[in-house]
Amino acid sequence: MRPDTPAENVDHTAEAALLERTADRYPEDAEALLLRAAAHRELSGDRPAATALYDRLLASDAALDQPFLVRALKASNLWEYGHEAEARAIITGIRMAAPRDPAPWLIVAESLESHDELEQAHETFTQAVRLLLTGPGPGTSPAADGPKPPRTTHPLLFGRHRVRRMLGAEHDAWDALADTVHTLPITLDELHDPKRVWSLGSENPVELEAEIIRLRAELGAYREALSRPFPVAVLHWPATELTELTEAYPSLAEEYPSYDAHLATIEADLRELASSGTGNLGIVTGTVPSYEAFAASELSSPEDPSLLPQYATTLAARGRAVAWPPEQTAPCWCGSTRTYGECHGA
Ligand SMILES: [Zn+2]
Ligand SMILES: [Zn+2]
């Protein structure tokens, strides 16, 4: 388990209640907040309460950012407490709709896998990687010399690799691609050796614990990520907002001598946090009106620099943090037109 997620210390019921209250207060952020609340409800063992949250999102009038992810999580949760037929019907619907986002595919394929539907899990993983990684047209194998698969698709490649080893299948081109993208200190083939998976029944507690940690690194990583405590988030002001802020509140100019310095400080702070082992880092973007509203709600003045970190934490709690670091080839977090690798990630 990651050092920042002492799961045994998290009161999942209290976290869920807090997120649900925050969602009532900020309806525009309800989707991100209620998905996290539902993850906590699942981890607390209250699966019906999680279903109620998924249904609340699916029934809301607001268009969802990730409707298939919500459906996938609902199906996976339903299956865990005996609603197999309903879960299977939702999974079939998602596969037919063929969403372009890797997350719902991963949730439903893992759900099938965890209920020993290995053939169907394999079909689902295969359908997903073909759809998401073969480029234009109906392809059956990885695009030759294509761009590296985006990080968000790696769990699909790993999951497919894992299921195929349990099915005793030969390596194919997708397995080879999975082998090239993973970065664990042991090889995927070692990790997915069925004998290792079966040694979960081992009597040796040390061996057992090591196996559980290895498997946990893959299965369920998505839900675990959703249920982590609020990310450590650093505040970013876009150039126009920073100008407006420091003109309206000159005392804050001490914090922000220039826009370029502001950007450089953000990247340096995040790298320092990462190198000290802090995980789940993110960036939140401030605007002057929302900062003023926050200051007013705290009965304080926007001139007070000690409000800035509290404002960042509140934005993160509202689900507004964007994960850092971006991929090297993704647009930089600063909003420039360059990739992260050519901009602040250089
Ligand atoms: Zn392999
Ligand atoms: Zn940049």
PDB file of N, CA and C in Angstrom, residues 128-207:
ATOM      1  N   ALA A 128     -11.541  -3.849 -25.866  1.00  0.00           N
ATOM      2  CA  ALA A 128     -11.113  -2.504 -25.454  1.00  0.00           C
ATOM      3  C   ALA A 128      -9.784  -2.111 -26.094  1.00  0.00           C
ATOM      4  N   VAL A 129      -8.792  -2.985 -26.048  1.00  0.00           N
ATOM      5  CA  VAL A 129      -7.491  -2.580 -26.604  1.00  0.00           C
ATOM      6  C   VAL A 129      -7.578  -2.420 -28.124  1.00  0.00           C
ATOM      7  N   ARG A 130      -8.405  -3.257 -28.763  1.00  0.00           N
ATOM      8  CA  ARG A 130      -8.564  -3.091 -30.215  1.00  0.00           C
ATOM      9  C   ARG A 130      -9.212  -1.763 -30.535  1.00  0.00           C
ATOM     10  N   LEU A 131     -10.218  -1.426 -29.749  1.00  0.00           N
ATOM     11  CA  LEU A 131     -10.935  -0.173 -30.004  1.00  0.00           C
ATOM     12  C   LEU A 131     -10.036   1.039 -29.748  1.00  0.00           C
ATOM     13  N   LEU A 132      -9.273   0.979 -28.644  1.00  0.00           N
ATOM     14  CA  LEU A 132      -8.568   2.177 -28.188  1.00  0.00           C
ATOM     15  C   LEU A 132      -7.152   2.293 -28.734  1.00  0.00           C
ATOM     16  N   LEU A 133      -6.561   1.187 -29.192  1.00  0.00           N
ATOM     17  CA  LEU A 133      -5.134   1.229 -29.523  1.00  0.00           C
ATOM     18  C   LEU A 133      -4.768   0.833 -30.950  1.00  0.00           C
ATOM     19  N   THR A 134      -5.733   0.536 -31.800  1.00  0.00           N
ATOM     20  CA  THR A 134      -5.329   0.152 -33.158  1.00  0.00           C
ATOM     21  C   THR A 134      -5.442   1.299 -34.140  1.00  0.00           C
ATOM     22  N   GLY A 135      -5.773   2.485 -33.633  1.00  0.00           N
ATOM     23  CA  GLY A 135      -5.852   3.616 -34.560  1.00  0.00           C
ATOM     24  C   GLY A 135      -7.111   3.540 -35.397  1.00  0.00           C
ATOM     25  N   PRO A 136      -7.147   4.277 -36.522  1.00  0.00           N
ATOM     26  CA  PRO A 136      -8.371   4.312 -37.320  1.00  0.00           C
ATOM     27  C   PRO A 136      -8.650   2.975 -37.980  1.00  0.00           C
ATOM     28  N   GLY A 137      -9.917   2.661 -38.146  1.00  0.00           N
ATOM     29  CA  GLY A 137     -10.288   1.421 -38.823  1.00  0.00           C
ATOM     30  C   GLY A 137     -10.315   0.260 -37.865  1.00  0.00           C
ATOM     31  N   PRO A 138     -10.991  -0.829 -38.269  1.00  0.00           N
ATOM     32  CA  PRO A 138     -11.062  -1.993 -37.401  1.00  0.00           C
ATOM     33  C   PRO A 138      -9.755  -2.775 -37.460  1.00  0.00           C
ATOM     34  N   GLY A 139      -8.939  -2.687 -36.454  1.00  0.00           N
ATOM     35  CA  GLY A 139      -7.655  -3.397 -36.440  1.00  0.00           C
ATOM     36  C   GLY A 139      -7.714  -4.549 -35.470  1.00  0.00           C
ATOM     37  N   THR A 140      -6.794  -5.465 -35.598  1.00  0.00           N
ATOM     38  CA  THR A 140      -6.787  -6.594 -34.677  1.00  0.00           C
ATOM     39  C   THR A 140      -5.479  -6.700 -33.909  1.00  0.00           C
ATOM     40  N   SER A 141      -4.478  -5.936 -34.318  1.00  0.00           N
ATOM     41  CA  SER A 141      -3.228  -5.993 -33.571  1.00  0.00           C
ATOM     42  C   SER A 141      -2.711  -4.566 -33.382  1.00  0.00           C
ATOM     43  N   PRO A 142      -1.727  -4.399 -32.488  1.00  0.00           N
ATOM     44  CA  PRO A 142      -1.270  -3.040 -32.200  1.00  0.00           C
ATOM     45  C   PRO A 142      -0.769  -2.347 -33.459  1.00  0.00           C
ATOM     46  N   ALA A 143      -1.024  -1.056 -33.566  1.00  0.00           N
ATOM     47  CA  ALA A 143      -0.526  -0.280 -34.696  1.00  0.00           C
ATOM     48  C   ALA A 143       0.999  -0.378 -34.703  1.00  0.00           C
ATOM     49  N   ALA A 144       1.551  -0.840 -35.829  1.00  0.00           N
ATOM     50  CA  ALA A 144       3.007  -0.970 -35.922  1.00  0.00           C
ATOM     51  C   ALA A 144       3.640   0.416 -35.863  1.00  0.00           C
ATOM     52  N   ASP A 145       4.693   0.558 -35.052  1.00  0.00           N
ATOM     53  CA  ASP A 145       5.386   1.842 -34.915  1.00  0.00           C
ATOM     54  C   ASP A 145       4.443   2.978 -34.540  1.00  0.00           C
ATOM     55  N   GLY A 146       3.300   2.633 -33.989  1.00  0.00           N
ATOM     56  CA  GLY A 146       2.361   3.674 -33.564  1.00  0.00           C
ATOM     57  C   GLY A 146       2.907   4.401 -32.353  1.00  0.00           C
ATOM     58  N   PRO A 147       2.195   5.440 -31.916  1.00  0.00           N
ATOM     59  CA  PRO A 147       2.640   6.142 -30.714  1.00  0.00           C
ATOM     60  C   PRO A 147       2.540   5.198 -29.514  1.00  0.00           C
ATOM     61  N   LYS A 148       3.298   5.485 -28.472  1.00  0.00           N
ATOM     62  CA  LYS A 148       3.230   4.640 -27.281  1.00  0.00           C
ATOM     63  C   LYS A 148       1.811   4.691 -26.717  1.00  0.00           C
ATOM     64  N   PRO A 149       1.299   3.553 -26.220  1.00  0.00           N
ATOM     65  CA  PRO A 149      -0.065   3.576 -25.683  1.00  0.00           C
ATOM     66  C   PRO A 149      -0.151   4.551 -24.508  1.00  0.00           C
ATOM     67  N   PRO A 150      -1.206   5.375 -24.453  1.00  0.00           N
ATOM     68  CA  PRO A 150      -1.333   6.310 -23.332  1.00  0.00           C
ATOM     69  C   PRO A 150      -1.375   5.551 -21.999  1.00  0.00           C
ATOM     70  N   ARG A 151      -0.896   6.224 -20.973  1.00  0.00           N
ATOM     71  CA  ARG A 151      -0.793   5.580 -19.661  1.00  0.00           C
ATOM     72  C   ARG A 151      -2.138   5.029 -19.179  1.00  0.00           C
ATOM     73  N   THR A 152      -3.224   5.734 -19.531  1.00  0.00           N
ATOM     74  CA  THR A 152      -4.544   5.296 -19.054  1.00  0.00           C
ATOM     75  C   THR A 152      -4.964   3.956 -19.661  1.00  0.00           C
ATOM     76  N   THR A 153      -4.306   3.541 -20.757  1.00  0.00           N
ATOM     77  CA  THR A 153      -4.671   2.252 -21.355  1.00  0.00           C
ATOM     78  C   THR A 153      -3.789   1.116 -20.830  1.00  0.00           C
ATOM     79  N   HIS A 154      -2.736   1.429 -20.095  1.00  0.00           N
ATOM     80  CA  HIS A 154      -1.842   0.365 -19.619  1.00  0.00           C
ATOM     81  C   HIS A 154      -2.564  -0.700 -18.788  1.00  0.00           C
ATOM     82  N   PRO A 155      -3.461  -0.272 -17.857  1.00  0.00           N
ATOM     83  CA  PRO A 155      -4.120  -1.315 -17.051  1.00  0.00           C
ATOM     84  C   PRO A 155      -4.925  -2.308 -17.900  1.00  0.00           C
ATOM     85  N   LEU A 156      -5.422  -1.857 -19.072  1.00  0.00           N
ATOM     86  CA  LEU A 156      -6.140  -2.783 -19.952  1.00  0.00           C
ATOM     87  C   LEU A 156      -5.178  -3.813 -20.539  1.00  0.00           C
ATOM     88  N   LEU A 157      -4.003  -3.348 -20.953  1.00  0.00           N
ATOM     89  CA  LEU A 157      -3.002  -4.278 -21.489  1.00  0.00           C
ATOM     90  C   LEU A 157      -2.538  -5.258 -20.408  1.00  0.00           C
ATOM     91  N   PHE A 158      -2.324  -4.736 -19.199  1.00  0.00           N
ATOM     92  CA  PHE A 158      -1.862  -5.602 -18.100  1.00  0.00           C
ATOM     93  C   PHE A 158      -2.953  -6.611 -17.726  1.00  0.00           C
ATOM     94  N   GLY A 159      -4.196  -6.129 -17.664  1.00  0.00           N
ATOM     95  CA  GLY A 159      -5.297  -7.013 -17.287  1.00  0.00           C
ATOM     96  C   GLY A 159      -5.461  -8.136 -18.291  1.00  0.00           C
ATOM     97  N   ARG A 160      -5.353  -7.785 -19.577  1.00  0.00           N
ATOM     98  CA  ARG A 160      -5.479  -8.794 -20.622  1.00  0.00           C
ATOM     99  C   ARG A 160      -4.330  -9.817 -20.512  1.00  0.00           C
ATOM    100  N   HIS A 161      -3.128  -9.297 -20.278  1.00  0.00           N
ATOM    101  CA  HIS A 161      -1.964 -10.166 -20.106  1.00  0.00           C
ATOM    102  C   HIS A 161      -2.206 -11.128 -18.937  1.00  0.00           C
ATOM    103  N   ARG A 162      -2.725 -10.606 -17.844  1.00  0.00           N
ATOM    104  CA  ARG A 162      -2.953 -11.407 -16.632  1.00  0.00           C
ATOM    105  C   ARG A 162      -3.979 -12.520 -16.905  1.00  0.00           C
ATOM    106  N   VAL A 163      -5.096 -12.141 -17.535  1.00  0.00           N
ATOM    107  CA  VAL A 163      -6.151 -13.121 -17.787  1.00  0.00           C
ATOM    108  C   VAL A 163      -5.674 -14.205 -18.753  1.00  0.00           C
ATOM    109  N   ARG A 164      -4.895 -13.802 -19.743  1.00  0.00           N
ATOM    110  CA  ARG A 164      -4.404 -14.797 -20.724  1.00  0.00           C
ATOM    111  C   ARG A 164      -3.446 -15.803 -20.084  1.00  0.00           C
ATOM    112  N   ARG A 165      -2.651 -15.347 -19.093  1.00  0.00           N
ATOM    113  CA  ARG A 165      -1.773 -16.312 -18.433  1.00  0.00           C
ATOM    114  C   ARG A 165      -2.614 -17.303 -17.634  1.00  0.00           C
ATOM    115  N   MET A 166      -3.707 -16.806 -17.017  1.00  0.00           N
ATOM    116  CA  MET A 166      -4.565 -17.716 -16.247  1.00  0.00           C
ATOM    117  C   MET A 166      -5.302 -18.674 -17.166  1.00  0.00           C
ATOM    118  N   LEU A 167      -5.567 -18.242 -18.413  1.00  0.00           N
ATOM    119  CA  LEU A 167      -6.229 -19.118 -19.382  1.00  0.00           C
ATOM    120  C   LEU A 167      -5.234 -20.045 -20.076  1.00  0.00           C
ATOM    121  N   GLY A 168      -3.949 -19.852 -19.803  1.00  0.00           N
ATOM    122  CA  GLY A 168      -2.922 -20.681 -20.444  1.00  0.00           C
ATOM    123  C   GLY A 168      -2.715 -20.354 -21.915  1.00  0.00           C
ATOM    124  N   ALA A 169      -3.049 -19.109 -22.324  1.00  0.00           N
ATOM    125  CA  ALA A 169      -2.911 -18.732 -23.737  1.00  0.00           C
ATOM    126  C   ALA A 169      -1.449 -18.394 -24.055  1.00  0.00           C
ATOM    127  N   GLU A 170      -1.105 -18.536 -25.328  1.00  0.00           N
ATOM    128  CA  GLU A 170       0.229 -18.141 -25.793  1.00  0.00           C
ATOM    129  C   GLU A 170       0.331 -16.619 -25.819  1.00  0.00           C
ATOM    130  N   HIS A 171       1.575 -16.108 -25.754  1.00  0.00           N
ATOM    131  CA  HIS A 171       1.764 -14.674 -25.924  1.00  0.00           C
ATOM    132  C   HIS A 171       1.349 -14.251 -27.333  1.00  0.00           C
ATOM    133  N   ASP A 172       0.696 -13.099 -27.431  1.00  0.00           N
ATOM    134  CA  ASP A 172       0.415 -12.542 -28.753  1.00  0.00           C
ATOM    135  C   ASP A 172       0.996 -11.120 -28.811  1.00  0.00           C
ATOM    136  N   ALA A 173       0.681 -10.392 -29.887  1.00  0.00           N
ATOM    137  CA  ALA A 173       1.284  -9.071 -30.081  1.00  0.00           C
ATOM    138  C   ALA A 173       0.878  -8.088 -28.978  1.00  0.00           C
ATOM    139  N   TRP A 174      -0.366  -8.220 -28.477  1.00  0.00           N
ATOM    140  CA  TRP A 174      -0.798  -7.326 -27.386  1.00  0.00           C
ATOM    141  C   TRP A 174      -0.049  -7.632 -26.098  1.00  0.00           C
ATOM    142  N   ASP A 175       0.228  -8.917 -25.867  1.00  0.00           N
ATOM    143  CA  ASP A 175       1.009  -9.282 -24.680  1.00  0.00           C
ATOM    144  C   ASP A 175       2.414  -8.688 -24.762  1.00  0.00           C
ATOM    145  N   ALA A 176       2.970  -8.751 -25.978  1.00  0.00           N
ATOM    146  CA  ALA A 176       4.318  -8.196 -26.161  1.00  0.00           C
ATOM    147  C   ALA A 176       4.303  -6.696 -25.873  1.00  0.00           C
ATOM    148  N   LEU A 177       3.223  -6.028 -26.310  1.00  0.00           N
ATOM    149  CA  LEU A 177       3.103  -4.592 -26.042  1.00  0.00           C
ATOM    150  C   LEU A 177       2.993  -4.354 -24.530  1.00  0.00           C
ATOM    151  N   ALA A 178       2.205  -5.188 -23.853  1.00  0.00           N
ATOM    152  CA  ALA A 178       2.071  -5.066 -22.388  1.00  0.00           C
ATOM    153  C   ALA A 178       3.436  -5.210 -21.727  1.00  0.00           C
ATOM    154  N   ASP A 179       4.230  -6.193 -22.198  1.00  0.00           N
ATOM    155  CA  ASP A 179       5.559  -6.404 -21.613  1.00  0.00           C
ATOM    156  C   ASP A 179       6.448  -5.170 -21.791  1.00  0.00           C
ATOM    157  N   THR A 180       6.280  -4.457 -22.896  1.00  0.00           N
ATOM    158  CA  THR A 180       7.169  -3.312 -23.131  1.00  0.00           C
ATOM    159  C   THR A 180       6.754  -2.074 -22.341  1.00  0.00           C
ATOM    160  N   VAL A 181       5.476  -1.946 -21.958  1.00  0.00           N
ATOM    161  CA  VAL A 181       5.078  -0.698 -21.282  1.00  0.00           C
ATOM    162  C   VAL A 181       5.117  -0.775 -19.759  1.00  0.00           C
ATOM    163  N   HIS A 182       5.232  -1.983 -19.200  1.00  0.00           N
ATOM    164  CA  HIS A 182       5.164  -2.019 -17.736  1.00  0.00           C
ATOM    165  C   HIS A 182       6.500  -1.585 -17.128  1.00  0.00           C
ATOM    166  N   THR A 183       6.446  -1.082 -15.890  1.00  0.00           N
ATOM    167  CA  THR A 183       7.665  -0.547 -15.270  1.00  0.00           C
ATOM    168  C   THR A 183       7.919  -1.158 -13.891  1.00  0.00           C
ATOM    169  N   LEU A 184       7.224  -2.257 -13.567  1.00  0.00           N
ATOM    170  CA  LEU A 184       7.443  -2.876 -12.261  1.00  0.00           C
ATOM    171  C   LEU A 184       8.837  -3.493 -12.206  1.00  0.00           C
ATOM    172  N   PRO A 185       9.383  -3.620 -10.998  1.00  0.00           N
ATOM    173  CA  PRO A 185      10.733  -4.212 -10.903  1.00  0.00           C
ATOM    174  C   PRO A 185      10.764  -5.692 -11.283  1.00  0.00           C
ATOM    175  N   ILE A 186       9.631  -6.401 -11.268  1.00  0.00           N
ATOM    176  CA  ILE A 186       9.637  -7.782 -11.752  1.00  0.00           C
ATOM    177  C   ILE A 186       8.878  -7.818 -13.074  1.00  0.00           C
ATOM    178  N   THR A 187       9.110  -8.860 -13.880  1.00  0.00           N
ATOM    179  CA  THR A 187       8.467  -8.896 -15.197  1.00  0.00           C
ATOM    180  C   THR A 187       6.989  -9.220 -15.036  1.00  0.00           C
ATOM    181  N   LEU A 188       6.209  -8.819 -16.049  1.00  0.00           N
ATOM    182  CA  LEU A 188       4.781  -9.127 -16.046  1.00  0.00           C
ATOM    183  C   LEU A 188       4.557 -10.632 -16.018  1.00  0.00           C
ATOM    184  N   ASP A 189       5.435 -11.371 -16.713  1.00  0.00           N
ATOM    185  CA  ASP A 189       5.227 -12.814 -16.782  1.00  0.00           C
ATOM    186  C   ASP A 189       5.393 -13.465 -15.416  1.00  0.00           C
ATOM    187  N   GLU A 190       6.329 -12.931 -14.638  1.00  0.00           N
ATOM    188  CA  GLU A 190       6.499 -13.423 -13.274  1.00  0.00           C
ATOM    189  C   GLU A 190       5.270 -13.065 -12.438  1.00  0.00           C
ATOM    190  N   LEU A 191       4.844 -11.801 -12.586  1.00  0.00           N
ATOM    191  CA  LEU A 191       3.705 -11.314 -11.800  1.00  0.00           C
ATOM    192  C   LEU A 191       2.436 -12.097 -12.112  1.00  0.00           C
ATOM    193  N   HIS A 192       2.262 -12.445 -13.390  1.00  0.00           N
ATOM    194  CA  HIS A 192       1.019 -13.080 -13.826  1.00  0.00           C
ATOM    195  C   HIS A 192       1.119 -14.601 -13.939  1.00  0.00           C
ATOM    196  N   ASP A 193       2.228 -15.158 -13.460  1.00  0.00           N
ATOM    197  CA  ASP A 193       2.364 -16.606 -13.448  1.00  0.00           C
ATOM    198  C   ASP A 193       1.222 -17.185 -12.615  1.00  0.00           C
ATOM    199  N   PRO A 194       0.364 -18.041 -13.227  1.00  0.00           N
ATOM    200  CA  PRO A 194      -0.790 -18.548 -12.480  1.00  0.00           C
ATOM    201  C   PRO A 194      -0.389 -19.213 -11.169  1.00  0.00           C
ATOM    202  N   LYS A 195       0.789 -19.832 -11.131  1.00  0.00           N
ATOM    203  CA  LYS A 195       1.189 -20.492  -9.885  1.00  0.00           C
ATOM    204  C   LYS A 195       1.338 -19.462  -8.773  1.00  0.00           C
ATOM    205  N   ARG A 196       1.767 -18.280  -9.154  1.00  0.00           N
ATOM    206  CA  ARG A 196       1.863 -17.210  -8.160  1.00  0.00           C
ATOM    207  C   ARG A 196       0.496 -16.781  -7.680  1.00  0.00           C
ATOM    208  N   VAL A 197      -0.429 -16.629  -8.622  1.00  0.00           N
ATOM    209  CA  VAL A 197      -1.777 -16.227  -8.231  1.00  0.00           C
ATOM    210  C   VAL A 197      -2.357 -17.275  -7.287  1.00  0.00           C
ATOM    211  N   TRP A 198      -2.118 -18.572  -7.619  1.00  0.00           N
ATOM    212  CA  TRP A 198      -2.684 -19.622  -6.785  1.00  0.00           C
ATOM    213  C   TRP A 198      -2.009 -19.687  -5.424  1.00  0.00           C
ATOM    214  N   SER A 199      -0.784 -19.205  -5.323  1.00  0.00           N
ATOM    215  CA  SER A 199      -0.120 -19.275  -4.031  1.00  0.00           C
ATOM    216  C   SER A 199      -0.768 -18.329  -3.024  1.00  0.00           C
ATOM    217  N   LEU A 200      -1.802 -17.592  -3.454  1.00  0.00           N
ATOM    218  CA  LEU A 200      -2.585 -16.810  -2.504  1.00  0.00           C
ATOM    219  C   LEU A 200      -3.147 -17.699  -1.403  1.00  0.00           C
ATOM    220  N   GLY A 201      -3.323 -18.980  -1.730  1.00  0.00           N
ATOM    221  CA  GLY A 201      -3.810 -19.912  -0.713  1.00  0.00           C
ATOM    222  C   GLY A 201      -2.703 -20.405   0.206  1.00  0.00           C
ATOM    223  N   SER A 202      -1.509 -19.825   0.037  1.00  0.00           N
ATOM    224  CA  SER A 202      -0.355 -20.272   0.811  1.00  0.00           C
ATOM    225  C   SER A 202      -0.564 -20.112   2.316  1.00  0.00           C
ATOM    226  N   GLU A 203       0.110 -20.996   3.047  1.00  0.00           N
ATOM    227  CA  GLU A 203       0.019 -20.919   4.509  1.00  0.00           C
ATOM    228  C   GLU A 203       1.042 -19.933   5.061  1.00  0.00           C
ATOM    229  N   ASN A 204       2.017 -19.587   4.232  1.00  0.00           N
ATOM    230  CA  ASN A 204       3.108 -18.732   4.700  1.00  0.00           C
ATOM    231  C   ASN A 204       2.670 -17.265   4.686  1.00  0.00           C
ATOM    232  N   PRO A 205       2.503 -16.655   5.858  1.00  0.00           N
ATOM    233  CA  PRO A 205       1.931 -15.299   5.907  1.00  0.00           C
ATOM    234  C   PRO A 205       2.780 -14.253   5.183  1.00  0.00           C
ATOM    235  N   VAL A 206       4.097 -14.398   5.213  1.00  0.00           N
ATOM    236  CA  VAL A 206       4.957 -13.404   4.558  1.00  0.00           C
ATOM    237  C   VAL A 206       4.775 -13.473   3.052  1.00  0.00           C
ATOM    238  N   GLU A 207       4.784 -14.715   2.548  1.00  0.00           N
ATOM    239  CA  GLU A 207       4.598 -14.937   1.120  1.00  0.00           C
ATOM    240  C   GLU A 207       3.224 -14.422   0.695  1.00  0.00           C
TER     241      GLU A 207
END
